[in-house]
Short mmCIF file of C-alpha atoms and ligand atoms in Angstrom, two decimals:
data_model
loop_
_atom_site.label_atom_id
_atom_site.label_comp_id
_atom_site.label_asym_id
_atom_site.label_seq_id
_atom_site.Cartn_x
_atom_site.Cartn_y
_atom_site.Cartn_z
CA UNK A 1 -28.25 -25.68 6.51
CA UNK A 2 -31.81 -24.73 5.68
CA UNK A 3 -33.07 -24.25 2.17
CA UNK A 4 -34.44 -20.80 2.93
CA UNK A 5 -32.09 -19.19 0.43
CA UNK A 6 -33.34 -21.42 -2.35
CA UNK A 7 -36.98 -20.52 -1.78
CA UNK A 8 -38.75 -18.54 -4.43
CA UNK A 9 -39.29 -15.77 -1.91
CA UNK A 10 -35.57 -15.36 -1.12
CA UNK A 11 -34.54 -15.59 -4.79
CA UNK A 12 -37.17 -13.06 -5.78
CA UNK A 13 -35.96 -10.76 -3.01
CA UNK A 14 -32.39 -10.94 -4.38
CA UNK A 15 -33.55 -10.21 -7.91
CA UNK A 16 -35.54 -7.18 -6.79
CA UNK A 17 -32.75 -5.97 -4.47
CA UNK A 18 -30.23 -5.99 -7.31
CA UNK A 19 -32.55 -4.45 -9.89
CA UNK A 20 -32.10 -7.43 -12.19
CA UNK A 21 -35.79 -7.27 -13.03
CA UNK A 22 -35.59 -3.76 -14.50
CA UNK A 23 -33.84 -2.47 -17.60
CA UNK A 24 -32.25 0.61 -16.09
CA UNK A 25 -28.99 1.03 -14.15
CA UNK A 26 -25.70 -0.78 -14.72
CA UNK A 27 -25.72 -4.48 -15.63
CA UNK A 28 -22.34 -5.27 -14.07
CA UNK A 29 -23.18 -3.50 -10.81
CA UNK A 30 -26.45 -5.42 -10.63
CA UNK A 31 -24.74 -8.79 -11.01
CA UNK A 32 -22.08 -7.94 -8.45
CA UNK A 33 -24.62 -6.61 -5.96
CA UNK A 34 -26.69 -9.73 -6.37
CA UNK A 35 -23.68 -11.93 -5.68
CA UNK A 36 -22.48 -9.92 -2.67
CA UNK A 37 -25.92 -9.67 -1.04
CA UNK A 38 -26.58 -13.33 -1.77
CA UNK A 39 -23.24 -14.27 -0.15
CA UNK A 40 -24.20 -12.20 2.89
CA UNK A 41 -27.55 -13.96 3.12
CA UNK A 42 -25.67 -17.26 2.91
CA UNK A 43 -23.26 -16.25 5.66
CA UNK A 44 -26.13 -15.18 7.91
CA UNK A 45 -27.81 -18.52 7.29
CA UNK A 46 -24.73 -20.70 7.67
CA UNK A 47 -23.62 -19.08 10.94
CA UNK A 48 -27.15 -18.48 12.20
CA UNK A 49 -26.18 -14.85 12.70
CA UNK A 50 -28.46 -13.31 15.29
CA UNK A 51 -29.96 -9.83 14.90
CA UNK A 52 -27.78 -8.46 17.71
CA UNK A 53 -24.66 -9.71 15.93
CA UNK A 54 -25.87 -8.36 12.63
CA UNK A 55 -26.50 -4.89 14.02
CA UNK A 56 -23.17 -4.87 15.77
CA UNK A 57 -21.56 -5.54 12.38
CA UNK A 58 -23.53 -2.67 10.83
CA UNK A 59 -22.44 -0.25 13.53
CA UNK A 60 -18.88 -1.54 13.02
CA UNK A 61 -19.02 -0.54 9.35
CA UNK A 62 -20.40 2.85 10.31
CA UNK A 63 -17.59 3.34 12.80
CA UNK A 64 -15.00 2.16 10.25
CA UNK A 65 -16.10 4.82 7.78
CA UNK A 66 -16.39 7.55 10.39
CA UNK A 67 -12.87 6.77 11.63
CA UNK A 68 -11.62 6.89 8.02
CA UNK A 69 -10.17 3.39 8.45
CA UNK A 70 -11.64 1.60 5.44
CA UNK A 71 -8.26 1.91 3.73
CA UNK A 72 -6.63 0.36 6.77
CA UNK A 73 -8.92 -2.63 7.21
CA UNK A 74 -8.65 -3.46 3.49
CA UNK A 75 -4.92 -4.36 3.61
CA UNK A 76 -5.42 -5.88 7.07
CA UNK A 77 -7.85 -8.37 5.53
CA UNK A 78 -5.43 -9.16 2.71
CA UNK A 79 -7.74 -7.67 0.09
CA UNK A 80 -5.12 -5.24 -1.21
CA UNK A 81 -2.54 -8.03 -1.46
CA UNK A 82 -5.10 -10.16 -3.30
CA UNK A 83 -5.46 -7.41 -5.90
CA UNK A 84 -1.66 -7.52 -6.32
CA UNK A 85 -1.71 -11.29 -6.74
CA UNK A 86 -4.33 -10.89 -9.45
CA UNK A 87 -2.30 -8.23 -11.26
CA UNK A 88 0.80 -10.44 -11.00
CA UNK A 89 -1.13 -13.34 -12.51
CA UNK A 90 -2.55 -11.23 -15.33
CA UNK A 91 0.96 -9.94 -16.08
CA UNK A 92 2.34 -13.48 -16.22
CA UNK A 93 -0.39 -14.38 -18.68
CA UNK A 94 0.59 -11.34 -20.76
CA UNK A 95 4.23 -12.50 -20.72
CA UNK A 96 5.40 -9.83 -18.29
CA UNK A 97 7.88 -11.28 -15.82
CA UNK A 98 10.86 -10.06 -13.84
CA UNK A 99 11.35 -6.46 -12.90
CA UNK A 100 10.87 -5.03 -9.42
CA UNK A 101 8.00 -6.76 -7.58
CA UNK A 102 4.93 -4.69 -6.84
CA UNK A 103 3.39 -4.45 -3.43
CA UNK A 104 0.42 -2.60 -2.01
CA UNK A 105 0.06 1.18 -1.97
CA UNK A 106 -1.62 1.36 1.41
CA UNK A 107 -3.86 4.18 2.63
CA UNK A 108 -1.35 6.93 3.40
CA UNK A 109 -0.21 8.40 0.08
CA UNK A 110 -0.62 12.13 -0.41
CA UNK A 111 -0.53 13.51 -3.96
CA UNK A 112 1.45 16.52 -5.01
CA UNK A 113 4.69 16.17 -3.01
CA UNK A 114 7.53 18.57 -3.96
CA UNK A 115 9.35 17.58 -7.15
CA UNK A 116 13.12 17.86 -7.60
CA UNK A 117 15.77 16.65 -10.02
CA UNK A 118 18.14 13.82 -9.16
CA UNK A 119 18.11 14.21 -5.43
CA UNK A 120 16.12 15.40 -2.44
CA UNK A 121 16.15 15.67 1.30
CA UNK A 122 12.87 14.32 2.67
CA UNK A 123 13.06 15.76 6.19
CA UNK A 124 13.49 19.38 7.24
CA UNK A 125 15.95 18.66 10.05
CA UNK A 126 13.30 18.48 12.76
CA UNK A 127 13.15 14.67 12.91
CA UNK A 128 15.19 12.93 15.59
CA UNK A 129 16.42 9.69 14.11
CA UNK A 130 19.10 7.77 12.26
CA UNK A 131 19.96 9.42 8.97
CA UNK A 132 19.32 7.23 5.93
CA UNK A 133 20.78 7.79 2.49
CA UNK A 134 19.04 5.87 -0.24
CA UNK A 135 20.05 5.80 -3.88
CA UNK A 136 19.70 3.75 -7.01
CA UNK A 137 18.84 3.65 -10.65
CA UNK A 138 15.63 3.26 -12.61
CA UNK A 139 16.12 0.87 -15.52
CA UNK A 140 14.10 -1.11 -18.01
CA UNK A 141 14.23 -4.92 -18.07
CA UNK A 142 17.06 -4.77 -20.62
CA UNK A 143 19.21 -2.81 -18.20
CA UNK A 144 18.79 0.51 -19.99
CA UNK A 145 18.86 3.43 -17.49
CA UNK A 146 15.85 5.70 -17.63
CA UNK A 147 16.43 9.41 -17.35
CA UNK A 148 13.39 11.48 -16.47
CA UNK A 149 11.60 8.76 -14.50
CA UNK A 150 9.73 9.97 -11.42
CA UNK A 151 10.39 8.30 -8.07
CA UNK A 152 7.51 9.32 -5.80
CA UNK A 153 8.56 8.33 -2.27
CA UNK A 154 6.73 8.48 1.06
CA UNK A 155 7.32 6.98 4.47
CA UNK A 156 6.66 7.27 8.19
CA UNK A 157 8.79 9.23 10.63
CA UNK A 158 10.80 7.58 13.44
CA UNK A 159 7.59 7.42 15.50
CA UNK A 160 5.73 5.51 12.79
CA UNK A 161 3.52 8.45 11.78
CA UNK A 162 2.87 9.84 8.29
CA UNK A 163 2.72 13.56 7.55
CA UNK A 164 -0.76 14.93 6.74
CA UNK A 165 -2.41 12.07 8.67
CA UNK A 166 -0.28 13.11 11.65
CA UNK A 167 -1.01 16.85 11.71
CA UNK A 168 1.96 17.51 14.02
CA UNK A 169 4.37 16.97 11.10
CA UNK A 170 5.40 19.63 8.59
CA UNK A 171 3.60 19.70 5.24
CA UNK A 172 4.88 16.97 2.91
CA UNK A 173 7.33 15.78 5.55
CA UNK A 174 9.05 12.60 4.26
CA UNK A 175 7.22 12.84 0.94
CA UNK A 176 8.98 13.84 -2.29
CA UNK A 177 9.01 13.24 -6.03
CA UNK A 178 12.47 12.88 -7.54
CA UNK A 179 13.15 12.93 -11.27
CA UNK A 180 16.01 10.62 -12.25
CA UNK A 181 19.12 12.23 -13.73
CA UNK A 182 20.73 11.56 -17.11
CA UNK A 183 22.03 8.19 -15.84
CA UNK A 184 18.62 7.22 -14.50
CA UNK A 185 19.77 7.79 -10.94
CA UNK A 186 17.91 9.09 -7.89
CA UNK A 187 19.18 9.71 -4.39
CA UNK A 188 17.74 11.08 -1.20
CA UNK A 189 18.56 11.79 2.39
CA UNK A 190 15.97 11.08 5.06
CA UNK A 191 15.57 9.55 8.52
CA UNK A 192 14.92 5.85 9.05
CA UNK A 193 11.21 5.22 9.52
CA UNK A 194 9.72 3.15 12.31
CA UNK A 195 7.02 0.57 11.67
CA UNK A 196 3.39 1.62 11.64
CA UNK A 197 0.86 0.49 14.22
CA UNK A 198 -2.90 0.67 13.70
CA UNK A 199 -4.59 3.18 16.02
CA UNK A 200 -4.99 1.05 19.18
CA UNK A 201 -8.54 2.21 19.86
CA UNK A 202 -9.72 2.27 16.27
CA UNK A 203 -12.15 -0.09 14.55
CA UNK A 204 -9.42 -1.88 12.53
CA UNK A 205 -7.52 -2.88 15.66
CA UNK A 206 -10.83 -3.82 17.29
CA UNK A 207 -11.45 -6.46 14.62
CA UNK A 208 -7.82 -7.57 14.60
CA UNK A 209 -8.12 -8.15 18.36
CA UNK A 210 -11.02 -10.49 17.70
CA UNK A 211 -8.83 -12.35 15.22
CA UNK A 212 -6.01 -12.59 17.74
CA UNK A 213 -3.84 -10.44 15.46
CA UNK A 214 -1.60 -7.42 15.93
CA UNK A 215 -1.85 -4.35 13.71
CA UNK A 216 1.85 -3.74 13.13
CA UNK A 217 3.84 -3.21 9.98
CA UNK A 218 7.60 -3.51 9.63
CA UNK A 219 9.42 -0.23 8.89
CA UNK A 220 9.07 0.42 5.17
CA UNK A 221 9.35 3.05 2.44
CA UNK A 222 6.74 3.43 -0.30
CA UNK A 223 7.32 4.20 -3.97
CA UNK A 224 5.45 4.95 -7.14
CA UNK A 225 7.90 4.79 -10.02
CA UNK A 226 6.72 6.12 -13.38
CA UNK A 227 8.26 6.91 -16.74
CA UNK A 228 6.61 7.74 -20.07
CA UNK A 229 5.90 4.55 -22.03
CA UNK A 230 6.50 2.31 -19.01
CA UNK A 231 4.22 0.48 -16.63
CA UNK A 232 3.71 2.26 -13.34
CA UNK A 233 5.32 0.45 -10.42
CA UNK A 234 3.76 0.62 -6.96
CA UNK A 235 6.04 -0.89 -4.37
CA UNK A 236 7.74 -0.63 -0.98
CA UNK A 237 11.04 -1.63 0.50
CA UNK A 238 11.22 -3.04 4.00
CA UNK A 239 13.93 -2.16 6.48
CA UNK A 240 15.85 -5.38 7.12
CA UNK A 241 16.07 -6.54 10.72
CA UNK A 242 12.62 -5.25 11.75
CA UNK A 243 10.85 -7.66 14.08
CA UNK A 244 7.70 -7.51 11.91
CA UNK A 245 9.58 -8.03 8.62
CA UNK A 246 7.80 -11.33 7.97
CA UNK A 247 4.81 -10.64 10.20
CA UNK A 248 3.20 -7.64 8.49
CA UNK A 249 -0.47 -7.08 9.34
CA UNK A 250 -0.88 -5.69 5.80
CA UNK A 251 0.84 -8.62 4.03
CA UNK A 252 3.08 -6.39 1.91
CA UNK A 253 6.53 -7.94 2.45
CA UNK A 254 7.81 -9.70 -0.65
CA UNK A 255 11.06 -11.31 -1.74
CA UNK A 256 13.16 -8.82 -3.62
CA UNK A 257 11.98 -5.89 -1.51
CA UNK A 258 14.33 -6.27 1.46
CA UNK A 259 17.56 -4.51 0.50
CA UNK A 260 20.67 -4.61 2.62
CA UNK A 261 20.97 -1.71 5.07
CA UNK A 262 24.62 -0.71 5.37
CA UNK A 263 25.70 1.01 8.56
CA UNK A 264 28.51 3.58 8.72
CA UNK A 265 30.03 4.54 12.04
CA UNK A 266 33.57 5.54 10.99
CA UNK A 267 33.95 9.18 12.12
CA UNK A 268 35.71 10.07 8.88
CA UNK A 269 32.80 8.83 6.77
CA UNK A 270 30.29 10.36 9.17
CA UNK A 271 31.96 13.77 8.91
CA UNK A 272 32.32 13.44 5.14
CA UNK A 273 28.51 13.33 4.97
CA UNK A 274 28.19 16.38 7.14
CA UNK A 275 26.88 14.34 10.07
CA UNK A 276 27.91 13.75 13.66
CA UNK A 277 26.32 10.34 14.25
CA UNK A 278 26.40 6.97 12.50
CA UNK A 279 24.11 6.66 9.48
CA UNK A 280 22.53 4.03 7.28
CA UNK A 281 22.60 3.57 3.52
CA UNK A 282 20.43 1.57 1.15
CA UNK A 283 21.08 1.00 -2.55
CA UNK A 284 18.03 -0.10 -4.51
CA UNK A 285 17.31 -0.12 -8.23
CA UNK A 286 13.85 -0.09 -9.79
CA UNK A 287 13.25 -2.11 -12.94
CA UNK A 288 10.20 -1.21 -15.04
CA UNK A 289 8.43 -2.92 -17.92
CA UNK A 290 7.50 -1.18 -21.13
CA UNK A 291 3.77 -0.49 -21.42
CA UNK A 292 1.96 -2.80 -23.76
CA UNK A 293 -1.49 -3.76 -24.93
CA UNK A 294 -3.39 -6.62 -23.25
CA UNK A 295 -1.61 -6.11 -19.94
CA UNK A 296 -3.49 -5.25 -16.75
CA UNK A 297 -3.68 -1.58 -15.90
CA UNK A 298 -1.22 -0.52 -13.20
CA UNK A 299 -2.33 3.11 -13.01
CA UNK A 300 -4.96 2.61 -10.34
CA UNK A 301 -7.57 5.31 -9.83
CA UNK A 302 -7.98 5.78 -6.12
CA UNK A 303 -9.01 8.75 -4.01
CA UNK A 304 -5.96 10.39 -2.45
CA UNK A 305 -5.55 13.17 0.01
CA UNK A 306 -3.86 16.30 -1.29
CA UNK A 307 -2.10 18.38 1.34
CA UNK A 308 -3.92 21.71 1.53
C1 LIG B 1 0.84 1.85 6.35
O1 LIG B 1 1.91 2.65 6.44
C2 LIG B 1 0.74 1.08 5.27
O2 LIG B 1 1.70 1.19 4.36
C3 LIG B 1 -0.33 0.20 5.13
C4 LIG B 1 -0.43 -0.68 3.95
C5 LIG B 1 -1.31 0.15 6.08
C6 LIG B 1 -1.20 0.94 7.17
C7 LIG B 1 -0.13 1.80 7.31
FE1 LIG B 2 3.09 2.67 4.86
#
């Protein structure tokens, strides 16, 4: 490798680029920009990146933003999982262990879903799919049930699409906020989701193709679980048996997040639930930690869509 980067000219360029020679702006941003640009220079040097390749990467980034797929490439490159690993590590250092594992939020949350007490139905009857009943309790690490916790749930429909991002779905379809009852319990009826696939002609899949990777996720259900005085939990459960369960392009599957899916086909039980076809049931409890000083923040500020 050449020493071009070490020349006074290149180093001076980096200093001027990052504003480190002036006394205005933000000191932390300057240091980070210097590092990132310097690492890019280094990559260009090390791989002898040619101008054509460089400009193809720049038009890729433009396309990624225009296709609104930044939030999709980020988990695909493991960056969102890396942030989780760092939060896990910081929690361990703060003495926070156990409880329900976190996993990535992903790009498809929509704020402001309808709020109800104790229970909800997430679909409006227009989805064709296997009915799923899910229920459980929100507790603290000492096993104390938490009344008044909010279980904010969202998931894909049986075609793998999310409402709002898939404009063919009803508003807030398969998105609800449920307040736990006096025993800390929540329950909902919905339809089993299918796994998500990256848009096949989008920029994320285009890069994954170059990496020899697919852009599939196992079927999953997302949750934010919050309660006053407790640490916000961002997590997902995976639907057991999915072929991508341990081959998730977004690296979100974790031990402890694959509950048993019980199947019920007995006509008596089916009718007792007001159904006429076999259904599935998942029991899953969420265990939260009390908020405390010197622990990493779990309330992440991130731009979200809000269904108009
Ligand atoms: C999803 O549904 C998802 O949860 C993630 C992380 C990425 C793409 C689609
Ligand atoms: Fe998802």
